[in-house]
Short mmCIF file of C-alpha atoms in Angstrom, two decimals:
data_model
loop_
_atom_site.label_atom_id
_atom_site.label_comp_id
_atom_site.label_asym_id
_atom_site.label_seq_id
_atom_site.Cartn_x
_atom_site.Cartn_y
_atom_site.Cartn_z
CA MET A 1 1.13 14.09 19.06
CA PRO A 2 -1.77 12.73 21.44
CA ASP A 3 -2.63 9.39 22.01
CA ARG A 4 -6.38 10.09 20.85
CA SER A 5 -4.99 9.84 16.96
CA TRP A 6 -6.94 6.71 16.05
CA TRP A 7 -3.96 6.20 13.05
CA ARG A 8 -0.97 6.36 15.59
CA ASN A 9 -3.09 3.15 18.29
CA GLY A 10 -4.96 1.25 15.45
CA VAL A 11 -4.78 -1.24 12.46
CA ILE A 12 -5.01 -0.45 8.60
CA TYR A 13 -6.52 -3.48 6.63
CA GLN A 14 -6.12 -2.84 2.89
CA VAL A 15 -8.55 -4.14 0.69
CA TYR A 16 -8.56 -4.28 -3.42
CA PRO A 17 -11.94 -3.70 -4.03
CA ARG A 18 -11.97 -6.04 -7.27
CA SER A 19 -11.10 -8.75 -5.17
CA PHE A 20 -12.52 -8.44 -1.79
CA ALA A 21 -16.64 -9.44 -1.87
CA ASP A 22 -18.80 -9.81 -4.92
CA ALA A 23 -22.42 -8.72 -4.33
CA ASN A 24 -23.77 -8.96 -7.73
CA GLY A 25 -22.25 -12.19 -9.06
CA ASP A 26 -20.30 -10.80 -11.99
CA GLY A 27 -17.34 -12.28 -10.70
CA ILE A 28 -15.58 -8.63 -9.48
CA GLY A 29 -15.76 -7.32 -6.29
CA ASP A 30 -17.80 -4.26 -5.30
CA LEU A 31 -19.30 -1.79 -2.57
CA ASP A 32 -22.20 -3.89 -1.81
CA GLY A 33 -19.36 -6.67 -0.90
CA LEU A 34 -17.31 -4.54 0.98
CA ARG A 35 -20.47 -3.41 3.27
CA GLY A 36 -21.64 -6.83 3.50
CA LYS A 37 -18.15 -7.75 5.31
CA LEU A 38 -17.36 -4.79 7.41
CA PRO A 39 -18.94 -6.78 10.54
CA TYR A 40 -16.32 -9.50 9.67
CA LEU A 41 -13.33 -6.72 9.95
CA ALA A 42 -14.59 -5.08 12.89
CA ASP A 43 -14.59 -8.30 14.51
CA LEU A 44 -11.35 -9.56 13.15
CA GLY A 45 -10.19 -6.28 15.17
CA ILE A 46 -9.07 -3.85 12.58
CA ASP A 47 -9.36 -0.22 12.99
CA ALA A 48 -9.24 1.18 9.25
CA ILE A 49 -10.26 -0.31 6.14
CA TRP A 50 -7.53 1.33 3.24
CA ILE A 51 -9.76 0.65 -0.02
CA SER A 52 -8.02 0.98 -3.29
CA PRO A 53 -9.58 2.95 -6.46
CA MET A 54 -12.77 2.42 -6.79
CA TYR A 55 -13.01 5.84 -8.73
CA PRO A 56 -14.50 5.95 -12.59
CA SER A 57 -11.74 4.41 -14.71
CA PRO A 58 -11.35 2.85 -17.79
CA MET A 59 -9.41 0.21 -16.24
CA ALA A 60 -6.51 -0.13 -18.41
CA ASP A 61 -4.43 -0.45 -14.99
CA PHE A 62 -7.60 -1.68 -13.12
CA GLY A 63 -8.31 2.02 -11.57
CA TYR A 64 -5.05 3.54 -11.04
CA ASP A 65 -5.88 5.62 -14.29
CA VAL A 66 -8.54 7.94 -12.90
CA SER A 67 -11.41 9.72 -14.79
CA ASP A 68 -13.11 11.28 -12.01
CA TYR A 69 -11.80 12.09 -9.20
CA ARG A 70 -15.21 12.41 -7.40
CA GLY A 71 -17.22 9.54 -8.31
CA VAL A 72 -17.50 5.63 -8.44
CA ASP A 73 -17.06 3.35 -11.01
CA PRO A 74 -20.06 1.61 -12.43
CA LEU A 75 -18.34 -1.88 -11.96
CA PHE A 76 -18.18 -0.98 -7.95
CA GLY A 77 -21.32 0.67 -7.28
CA ASP A 78 -22.32 4.45 -7.24
CA ILE A 79 -21.44 7.11 -5.11
CA GLU A 80 -24.72 6.54 -2.75
CA ARG A 81 -23.47 2.80 -2.23
CA MET A 82 -20.14 4.37 -1.09
CA ASP A 83 -21.53 6.83 1.31
CA ALA A 84 -23.27 3.56 2.77
CA VAL A 85 -19.55 2.04 3.31
CA ILE A 86 -18.58 4.99 5.40
CA ALA A 87 -21.73 5.37 7.49
CA ASP A 88 -21.83 1.77 8.22
CA ALA A 89 -18.18 1.43 8.83
CA HIS A 90 -18.10 4.47 11.05
CA ALA A 91 -21.37 2.89 12.73
CA LEU A 92 -18.82 -0.24 13.63
CA GLY A 93 -16.25 2.27 14.63
CA LEU A 94 -13.95 1.44 11.52
CA LYS A 95 -12.28 4.51 9.91
CA ILE A 96 -12.39 4.68 6.32
CA ILE A 97 -9.09 5.25 3.80
CA LEU A 98 -9.70 6.20 0.17
CA ASP A 99 -6.32 5.75 -2.38
CA PHE A 100 -5.80 9.07 -3.82
CA VAL A 101 -4.01 8.83 -7.32
CA PRO A 102 -2.55 12.01 -7.73
CA ASN A 103 0.65 11.21 -10.34
CA HIS A 104 -1.59 10.81 -13.25
CA SER A 105 -4.97 10.39 -14.26
CA SER A 106 -6.66 8.32 -17.52
CA ASP A 107 -6.10 9.41 -20.85
CA GLU A 108 -10.23 9.79 -20.67
CA HIS A 109 -10.66 12.50 -17.99
CA PRO A 110 -12.25 15.53 -19.04
CA TRP A 111 -9.10 17.26 -18.33
CA PHE A 112 -6.40 15.93 -20.24
CA ARG A 113 -9.45 15.43 -23.47
CA GLU A 114 -9.06 19.03 -23.26
CA SER A 115 -5.05 19.18 -22.33
CA ARG A 116 -4.81 17.36 -25.94
CA ARG A 117 -7.36 19.09 -28.33
CA SER A 118 -5.00 21.77 -28.89
CA ARG A 119 -2.14 23.65 -27.70
CA ASP A 120 -3.69 26.81 -26.94
CA SER A 121 -6.19 24.69 -24.51
CA ALA A 122 -6.67 26.11 -21.18
CA PHE A 123 -5.58 22.68 -19.47
CA ARG A 124 -2.79 22.10 -21.64
CA ASP A 125 -0.18 22.75 -19.25
CA TRP A 126 -1.83 20.49 -16.70
CA TYR A 127 -0.13 17.92 -18.15
CA LEU A 128 3.41 17.87 -19.25
CA TRP A 129 3.81 18.43 -23.13
CA ARG A 130 7.31 18.99 -24.56
CA ASP A 131 8.07 19.34 -28.09
CA PRO A 132 10.20 15.94 -30.29
CA ALA A 133 13.92 15.99 -29.92
CA PRO A 134 15.63 17.13 -32.56
CA ASP A 135 15.63 13.21 -34.38
CA GLY A 136 11.88 13.49 -33.76
CA GLY A 137 11.68 10.73 -31.00
CA PRO A 138 11.17 11.59 -27.17
CA PRO A 139 12.49 14.51 -25.63
CA ASN A 140 14.00 12.75 -23.13
CA ASN A 141 15.37 9.42 -22.18
CA TRP A 142 12.62 8.81 -19.16
CA LEU A 143 11.35 4.97 -19.02
CA SER A 144 7.80 4.23 -17.85
CA ASN A 145 7.85 2.02 -14.77
CA PHE A 146 5.59 -0.16 -17.23
CA GLY A 147 8.17 -0.65 -19.67
CA GLY A 148 8.91 1.41 -22.95
CA SER A 149 9.79 5.06 -23.22
CA ALA A 150 7.50 7.29 -20.78
CA TRP A 151 6.48 9.54 -23.80
CA THR A 152 3.96 9.38 -26.13
CA PHE A 153 3.63 11.36 -29.58
CA ASP A 154 0.36 12.84 -30.08
CA GLU A 155 0.00 13.51 -33.79
CA GLY A 156 -3.06 16.19 -33.33
CA THR A 157 -0.89 18.72 -32.13
CA GLY A 158 3.00 17.55 -32.31
CA GLN A 159 4.17 17.27 -29.37
CA TYR A 160 4.85 14.25 -26.84
CA TYR A 161 2.78 13.84 -23.60
CA LEU A 162 4.78 12.22 -20.60
CA HIS A 163 3.12 9.08 -18.64
CA LEU A 164 5.60 6.93 -16.38
CA PHE A 165 3.09 4.56 -16.32
CA LEU A 166 0.73 3.56 -18.97
CA ASP A 167 0.64 5.67 -22.01
CA LYS A 168 -3.36 5.70 -21.13
CA GLN A 169 -1.97 7.45 -17.73
CA PRO A 170 -0.86 10.83 -18.43
CA ASP A 171 1.23 12.57 -15.74
CA LEU A 172 -0.45 15.48 -14.34
CA ASN A 173 1.42 18.68 -13.75
CA TRP A 174 1.72 19.83 -10.16
CA ARG A 175 3.73 23.07 -11.31
CA HIS A 176 0.19 24.30 -12.36
CA PRO A 177 -1.54 26.14 -9.41
CA ALA A 178 -5.05 25.28 -11.05
CA LEU A 179 -4.37 21.83 -11.39
CA ARG A 180 -3.55 21.84 -7.68
CA GLU A 181 -6.34 23.41 -6.24
CA ALA A 182 -8.68 20.75 -8.88
CA MET A 183 -6.88 18.18 -6.71
CA PHE A 184 -7.31 19.36 -3.52
CA GLU A 185 -10.60 20.10 -4.07
CA SER A 186 -10.97 16.63 -5.05
CA MET A 187 -9.58 15.53 -1.97
CA ARG A 188 -12.07 18.42 0.05
CA PHE A 189 -15.05 16.26 -1.79
CA TRP A 190 -14.35 13.06 -0.09
CA LEU A 191 -13.52 14.23 3.29
CA ARG A 192 -16.64 16.33 3.17
CA ARG A 193 -18.28 12.84 2.80
CA GLY A 194 -16.87 11.38 6.12
CA VAL A 195 -13.82 9.62 4.54
CA ASP A 196 -11.24 9.63 7.14
CA GLY A 197 -7.94 10.04 5.15
CA PHE A 198 -5.90 9.51 2.16
CA ARG A 199 -3.35 6.63 1.36
CA VAL A 200 -1.56 8.87 -1.69
CA ASP A 201 -0.16 6.75 -4.88
CA VAL A 202 3.27 6.90 -5.83
CA LEU A 203 3.75 10.00 -3.85
CA TYR A 204 7.40 10.27 -4.69
CA HIS A 205 6.64 11.20 -8.15
CA VAL A 206 4.30 13.60 -8.57
CA MET A 207 7.45 16.31 -9.14
CA LYS A 208 9.47 15.88 -12.28
CA ASP A 209 12.40 18.05 -13.02
CA ALA A 210 11.56 21.28 -14.89
CA GLU A 211 14.45 21.23 -16.96
CA PHE A 212 13.48 17.43 -18.26
CA ARG A 213 16.94 16.28 -18.00
CA ASP A 214 17.94 12.78 -19.23
CA ASN A 215 18.54 10.05 -16.60
CA PRO A 216 21.87 8.68 -15.89
CA LEU A 217 22.79 5.47 -16.30
CA ASN A 218 21.87 2.84 -13.36
CA PRO A 219 25.20 0.81 -13.17
CA ALA A 220 23.40 -2.03 -11.30
CA TYR A 221 20.95 -2.40 -13.76
CA ARG A 222 20.57 -6.39 -15.18
CA ASP A 223 19.63 -6.69 -18.56
CA GLY A 224 16.69 -9.33 -19.69
CA ILE A 225 16.45 -9.53 -15.92
CA ASP A 226 15.55 -6.16 -13.92
CA SER A 227 12.51 -4.12 -15.31
CA GLU A 228 13.67 -1.83 -18.15
CA ALA A 229 12.47 1.11 -15.92
CA ASN A 230 15.53 0.71 -14.11
CA ARG A 231 17.88 1.32 -16.85
CA PHE A 232 18.33 4.54 -15.49
CA LEU A 233 18.65 5.59 -12.25
CA PRO A 234 15.00 8.28 -11.53
CA THR A 235 17.38 11.09 -10.38
CA HIS A 236 14.76 13.54 -12.21
CA ILE A 237 11.45 11.95 -11.89
CA ALA A 238 11.27 10.71 -8.75
CA ASP A 239 11.76 12.48 -5.07
CA LEU A 240 12.63 15.80 -5.96
CA SER A 241 13.09 18.68 -3.23
CA GLU A 242 10.08 20.29 -4.71
CA THR A 243 7.81 17.11 -3.63
CA MET A 244 8.23 18.25 -0.29
CA ASP A 245 6.00 21.39 -0.63
CA VAL A 246 3.47 19.07 -3.16
CA VAL A 247 3.23 16.59 0.39
CA ALA A 248 2.80 19.93 2.57
CA ALA A 249 0.02 21.31 0.72
CA MET A 250 -1.91 17.88 0.65
CA ARG A 251 -1.33 18.10 4.64
CA ALA A 252 -2.79 21.11 5.20
CA VAL A 253 -5.79 19.63 3.14
CA VAL A 254 -6.55 16.79 4.86
CA ASP A 255 -6.03 19.27 8.27
CA GLU A 256 -8.65 21.35 7.42
CA PHE A 257 -10.80 18.12 8.60
CA PRO A 258 -10.42 16.58 12.64
CA ASP A 259 -8.42 13.93 13.06
CA ARG A 260 -8.15 12.59 9.37
CA VAL A 261 -4.90 10.71 8.27
CA LEU A 262 -2.36 11.13 4.99
CA ILE A 263 -0.48 8.80 4.17
CA GLY A 264 2.30 8.07 1.60
CA GLU A 265 3.41 5.58 -1.11
CA LEU A 266 7.57 5.41 -1.06
CA TYR A 267 9.77 3.01 -2.39
CA LEU A 268 12.48 4.78 -1.09
CA PRO A 269 15.41 3.98 0.95
CA LEU A 270 15.20 4.89 4.43
CA GLU A 271 16.68 8.23 4.96
CA ARG A 272 14.40 9.41 2.06
CA ILE A 273 11.51 7.72 4.10
CA VAL A 274 11.82 9.40 6.59
CA ALA A 275 12.48 13.01 5.37
CA TYR A 276 8.28 12.74 4.04
CA TYR A 277 7.61 13.47 7.67
CA GLY A 278 8.42 17.02 6.70
CA ASP A 279 9.24 20.21 8.43
CA ARG A 280 7.92 20.29 12.00
CA LEU A 281 5.60 16.85 10.99
CA GLN A 282 3.69 19.05 8.20
CA GLY A 283 4.35 16.27 5.80
CA ALA A 284 2.82 12.59 5.35
CA ASN A 285 1.14 11.46 9.19
CA LEU A 286 2.65 8.11 7.94
CA PRO A 287 5.20 7.70 5.04
CA PHE A 288 4.75 4.46 4.27
CA ASN A 289 7.56 2.16 5.37
CA PHE A 290 7.96 -0.94 3.20
CA LEU A 291 11.39 -1.80 4.47
CA LEU A 292 10.12 -5.49 5.67
CA ILE A 293 8.97 -6.38 2.06
CA GLY A 294 12.97 -6.25 0.80
CA ALA A 295 14.42 -7.35 3.79
CA ALA A 296 16.29 -10.59 4.11
CA TRP A 297 14.30 -12.85 6.41
CA ASP A 298 16.60 -13.12 9.45
CA ALA A 299 16.62 -12.46 12.76
CA ARG A 300 19.72 -10.37 12.49
CA THR A 301 18.41 -8.14 9.59
CA ILE A 302 15.02 -8.07 10.75
CA GLY A 303 16.85 -6.63 14.22
CA SER A 304 18.85 -3.85 12.80
CA LEU A 305 15.92 -2.72 10.36
CA VAL A 306 14.13 -1.83 13.26
CA GLU A 307 16.64 -0.12 15.63
CA ARG A 308 17.65 1.76 12.13
CA TYR A 309 14.31 2.91 11.46
CA GLU A 310 13.29 3.67 15.00
CA ALA A 311 16.99 5.58 15.02
CA ALA A 312 15.92 7.77 11.92
CA LEU A 313 12.54 8.58 13.08
CA PRO A 314 12.01 12.58 13.73
CA PRO A 315 11.26 13.80 16.75
CA GLY A 316 7.91 12.95 16.96
CA GLY A 317 7.44 10.80 14.56
CA TRP A 318 4.86 7.79 14.53
CA PRO A 319 6.71 4.31 13.02
CA ASN A 320 4.77 2.25 10.62
CA TRP A 321 5.39 -1.26 8.88
CA VAL A 322 4.15 -3.51 5.58
CA LEU A 323 4.34 -6.76 5.27
CA GLY A 324 2.91 -6.63 1.35
CA ASN A 325 0.25 -5.14 -0.72
CA HIS A 326 -1.40 -5.19 -4.28
CA ASP A 327 1.84 -4.53 -5.84
CA LYS A 328 4.77 -7.02 -4.17
CA PRO A 329 4.00 -11.04 -3.36
CA ARG A 330 2.54 -12.10 -0.65
CA ILE A 331 4.36 -12.72 2.82
CA ALA A 332 3.08 -16.48 3.20
CA SER A 333 4.87 -17.33 -0.68
CA ARG A 334 7.96 -14.90 0.32
CA VAL A 335 8.94 -16.66 3.46
CA GLY A 336 6.70 -20.09 4.04
CA ASP A 337 3.47 -21.11 5.71
CA ALA A 338 5.06 -20.96 9.28
CA GLN A 339 7.31 -18.05 9.17
CA ALA A 340 4.16 -16.15 8.06
CA ARG A 341 3.00 -16.66 11.54
CA VAL A 342 6.16 -15.30 12.78
CA ALA A 343 5.72 -12.59 10.08
CA ALA A 344 2.00 -11.34 11.87
CA MET A 345 3.36 -11.97 15.20
CA LEU A 346 6.21 -9.15 14.20
CA LEU A 347 4.08 -6.91 12.28
CA LEU A 348 1.38 -6.94 14.94
CA THR A 349 4.08 -6.20 17.99
CA LEU A 350 6.45 -3.84 16.44
CA ARG A 351 6.01 -0.07 17.18
CA GLY A 352 3.67 1.78 15.17
CA THR A 353 0.97 1.40 12.94
CA PRO A 354 1.02 -1.75 10.79
CA THR A 355 -0.77 -2.21 7.43
CA LEU A 356 -2.42 -5.95 6.77
CA TYR A 357 -3.23 -6.73 3.03
CA TYR A 358 -6.82 -8.67 2.93
CA GLY A 359 -6.10 -12.64 2.56
CA ASP A 360 -2.83 -12.32 4.69
CA GLU A 361 -4.94 -13.30 8.15
CA ILE A 362 -5.89 -16.34 6.01
CA GLY A 363 -2.18 -17.34 5.07
CA MET A 364 -3.11 -16.41 0.78
CA ARG A 365 -0.62 -17.42 -1.31
CA ASP A 366 0.11 -15.94 -4.72
CA VAL A 367 -1.51 -18.15 -7.05
CA ALA A 368 -0.03 -18.92 -10.51
CA ILE A 369 -2.21 -17.37 -13.70
CA PRO A 370 -1.27 -18.88 -16.80
CA ARG A 371 -0.38 -16.45 -19.64
CA ALA A 372 -3.69 -16.43 -21.42
CA GLU A 373 -5.44 -15.24 -18.15
CA VAL A 374 -3.12 -12.48 -17.43
CA ARG A 375 -4.60 -9.24 -16.83
CA ASP A 376 -1.92 -6.82 -15.36
CA PRO A 377 -0.09 -4.59 -17.54
CA PHE A 378 2.88 -4.79 -16.26
CA GLU A 379 3.13 -8.48 -17.18
CA ILE A 380 1.86 -7.92 -20.66
CA ASN A 381 4.29 -5.08 -21.20
CA GLU A 382 7.40 -6.84 -19.91
CA PRO A 383 6.33 -11.00 -19.72
CA ASP A 384 8.55 -13.56 -18.03
CA LYS A 385 10.58 -11.40 -15.49
CA GLY A 386 8.51 -12.57 -12.89
CA LEU A 387 6.80 -8.57 -12.40
CA GLY A 388 3.28 -9.32 -12.86
CA ARG A 389 0.71 -8.43 -9.92
CA ASP A 390 -2.00 -10.54 -10.82
CA PRO A 391 -1.03 -13.43 -8.18
CA GLN A 392 -1.21 -11.36 -5.32
CA ARG A 393 -4.43 -9.69 -6.21
CA THR A 394 -6.80 -12.87 -6.48
CA PRO A 395 -10.10 -13.01 -4.67
CA MET A 396 -10.59 -13.38 -1.13
CA ARG A 397 -11.47 -16.78 -0.02
CA TRP A 398 -14.52 -16.71 2.14
CA THR A 399 -15.77 -20.52 2.42
CA PRO A 400 -14.67 -23.77 0.91
CA ALA A 401 -17.49 -23.64 -1.40
CA PRO A 402 -17.41 -23.10 -5.40
CA GLY A 403 -16.12 -19.16 -6.00
CA ALA A 404 -14.59 -19.51 -2.75
CA GLY A 405 -17.80 -17.24 -1.41
CA PHE A 406 -16.26 -14.61 -3.26
CA THR A 407 -18.98 -14.46 -6.30
CA ASP A 408 -21.58 -16.62 -7.51
CA GLY A 409 -20.27 -16.18 -10.74
CA THR A 410 -16.84 -16.50 -12.42
CA PRO A 411 -14.26 -14.59 -10.47
CA TRP A 412 -12.05 -12.02 -12.53
CA LEU A 413 -9.15 -13.89 -11.37
CA ARG A 414 -8.85 -17.62 -10.69
CA LEU A 415 -9.15 -18.43 -6.63
CA GLY A 416 -5.95 -20.98 -7.03
CA ASP A 417 -6.47 -24.75 -5.36
CA ASP A 418 -6.29 -24.36 -2.00
CA VAL A 419 -9.12 -23.17 -1.77
CA ALA A 420 -10.62 -25.73 1.04
CA SER A 421 -8.34 -25.32 3.44
CA ARG A 422 -7.12 -21.70 2.62
CA ASN A 423 -10.47 -19.73 3.74
CA VAL A 424 -12.02 -17.70 6.78
CA GLU A 425 -15.07 -20.18 7.44
CA THR A 426 -13.17 -23.27 7.69
CA GLU A 427 -9.77 -21.16 9.63
CA ALA A 428 -12.21 -19.20 11.68
CA ALA A 429 -13.43 -22.72 13.26
CA ASP A 430 -9.45 -24.26 14.19
CA PRO A 431 -8.17 -22.36 17.35
CA SER A 432 -4.75 -23.15 15.44
CA SER A 433 -5.07 -21.43 12.51
CA ILE A 434 -3.83 -18.54 11.29
CA TRP A 435 -6.74 -16.56 11.17
CA SER A 436 -6.97 -17.24 14.54
CA LEU A 437 -3.55 -16.22 15.72
CA TYR A 438 -4.31 -12.81 13.54
CA ARG A 439 -7.13 -12.02 15.61
CA SER A 440 -5.71 -13.05 19.07
CA LEU A 441 -2.92 -10.94 17.91
CA LEU A 442 -4.93 -7.59 16.69
CA TRP A 443 -7.52 -8.03 19.73
CA MET A 444 -4.50 -8.29 22.37
CA ARG A 445 -3.02 -5.27 20.80
CA ARG A 446 -6.34 -3.56 21.08
CA ALA A 447 -6.09 -4.32 24.91
CA SER A 448 -2.29 -3.13 25.44
CA ARG A 449 -1.24 0.29 25.77
CA ALA A 450 2.40 -1.20 25.61
CA LEU A 451 1.61 -3.21 22.24
CA SER A 452 -0.49 -0.26 20.99
CA ILE A 453 1.80 3.06 21.64
CA GLY A 454 4.34 1.87 24.14
CA SER A 455 7.97 2.27 23.66
CA VAL A 456 10.30 -0.51 22.12
CA ARG A 457 13.93 -2.15 22.82
CA ILE A 458 15.56 -4.79 20.99
CA LEU A 459 16.86 -7.20 24.13
CA GLY A 460 18.84 -9.71 22.00
CA VAL A 461 19.68 -11.33 18.71
CA SER A 462 20.70 -14.45 17.57
CA ASP A 463 21.57 -15.96 14.15
CA GLN A 464 18.12 -17.85 14.99
CA ALA A 465 15.95 -15.28 16.90
CA LEU A 466 14.90 -12.01 17.90
CA ALA A 467 13.79 -10.55 21.05
CA TYR A 468 12.51 -7.20 21.90
CA GLU A 469 10.16 -5.06 24.53
CA ARG A 470 7.50 -2.82 24.35
CA VAL A 471 6.31 -1.06 27.59
CA ASP A 472 4.34 1.30 28.59
CA GLY A 473 4.02 2.84 32.05
CA ASP A 474 4.22 -0.33 34.48
CA GLU A 475 2.75 -3.23 31.24
CA ARG A 476 6.00 -4.63 29.79
CA ILE A 477 5.80 -7.22 26.98
CA VAL A 478 8.41 -9.26 25.57
CA VAL A 479 8.52 -10.95 22.07
CA CYS A 480 10.57 -13.84 20.92
CA LEU A 481 10.73 -14.84 17.32
CA ASN A 482 12.55 -17.70 15.71
CA PHE A 483 12.94 -16.91 12.16
CA THR A 484 14.47 -20.86 11.54
CA GLU A 485 13.37 -24.02 10.97
CA VAL A 486 14.97 -25.68 13.48
CA PRO A 487 14.45 -25.00 17.37
CA ALA A 488 16.23 -21.89 18.81
CA VAL A 489 17.66 -20.70 22.35
CA LEU A 490 15.76 -17.69 23.40
CA PRO A 491 18.56 -14.62 22.24
CA ILE A 492 17.56 -13.81 26.40
CA ASP A 493 17.14 -15.32 29.62
CA GLU A 494 13.53 -16.67 29.41
CA PRO A 495 11.21 -13.56 30.64
CA ALA A 496 9.87 -13.10 34.14
CA GLY A 497 6.45 -13.54 34.13
CA ARG A 498 4.35 -16.04 31.66
CA ALA A 499 3.82 -16.85 28.41
CA VAL A 500 0.73 -15.49 26.72
CA LEU A 501 0.54 -16.31 23.06
CA SER A 502 2.13 -18.24 20.98
CA THR A 503 2.43 -19.02 17.00
CA TYR A 504 1.56 -22.83 17.86
CA GLY A 505 -0.86 -22.14 19.53
CA ASP A 506 -0.30 -24.31 22.69
CA ILE A 507 2.46 -21.76 25.02
CA ARG A 508 5.34 -23.53 26.46
CA GLN A 509 8.31 -22.12 28.21
CA GLY A 510 12.02 -23.00 27.44
CA PRO A 511 13.94 -22.69 24.00
CA LEU A 512 11.47 -21.46 20.66
CA ARG A 513 10.37 -24.58 18.56
CA PRO A 514 10.97 -23.96 14.52
CA SER A 515 9.14 -21.31 13.60
CA GLU A 516 7.76 -20.31 16.58
CA GLY A 517 7.12 -16.72 17.62
CA ARG A 518 5.94 -16.41 21.15
CA ILE A 519 4.68 -13.22 23.65
CA TYR A 520 5.48 -13.36 27.67
CA LEU A 521 3.43 -10.58 29.91
CA SER A 522 6.19 -9.45 32.86
#
């Protein structure tokens, strides 16, 4: 793969549009708000913006229930505003990646409305319909990821339809050629408008067992603790071999247009993640690697993870790393404020394409949402298990003013009680802030071939600290990270050359301070 591929050299920044910037004062972020913040993102030093769904939707799952794959929900704006975002982003040297949601649509999508009209509908087999079991119940034991059966009975036609998420999100039938082509045309619709690629939602779920066999029991399931969906192993509803054909076909569509990217959402073990690069790398350009999200936060675990991932990559496969997203607790909440700085240095100095989640650059934490204010259907369906995603979806803080510069109205989710200290305006004025660290790292990465495309090698690891090098030609950079809250001896001899950046702001030689990351140019 040539070095000129922007998605190899660049950094992706995820925007959850409801929570990024509200231009019309209704308390919900919109495309005009995002458009106004494009110069901020360009100055921060990112290269591409991944926009979570902004398509027309009843918002049962806040946009992941799509009722039109070729439009924009009025809540966010319209197609002309989306065109303006794309044009302005390109003028600033930024790329635009859209979320594509192929596993399911909204039950209000015209396709599904027609599908449920009659068993004889031409659209019937665009979705997954089955007769009841002999006892009249669901066809099998498949469960929804949001709790309860994955099957809902339709009185009008006397069959059940499948939904691996909400009952308002019926699953599409990717075995049907006409459905496939309609979805591919939806991708082309956006690619023709200048979109630079797609992040594909739950890519590993798109194909289901053709025989609709029961899933086996999960022996590790903990009743009352785990999500009900984990009661069974997803043997027949996830990561089927036929999925690779769909991925290859999506990639072929993307490759009809120059310099585009296909990214797949995959919550899978390492050996299965790398399989999604496909034969001869004709699968996803970047099968999302979420391993840092669930890994134990210590030097030996992270060092081993880097080595195992690099060793598992197919020849020519380009790595990627993610610390968080709209579905998982924020990194600062998981590891604390000091270690969030170490995490930033790790993410932006490893080999591969990093993806940032909006607000991580100011150290945003999860915000506790009182039960009466919960919006996430996951939490509503399975309360008190800590599964809700509202805490990590709260609005971006731009200023310390009321509304945090996000809105002049009432924000759709509460902002939290630390807005005065955690906001862009305040932190941009502080050279010791995590925002200043992120910006320094982003621009250092952009200026350094070793950091953007160079090789990686673990140099040393201890119970406290990890050291690795990035090398391209005669440029060599060494990164040392202390994963503990006490001083740590470097796990290698002090690198030759000079230290150029520390998570503390000021630069010292010798042992690492508590939760310090340090970069050497040697």
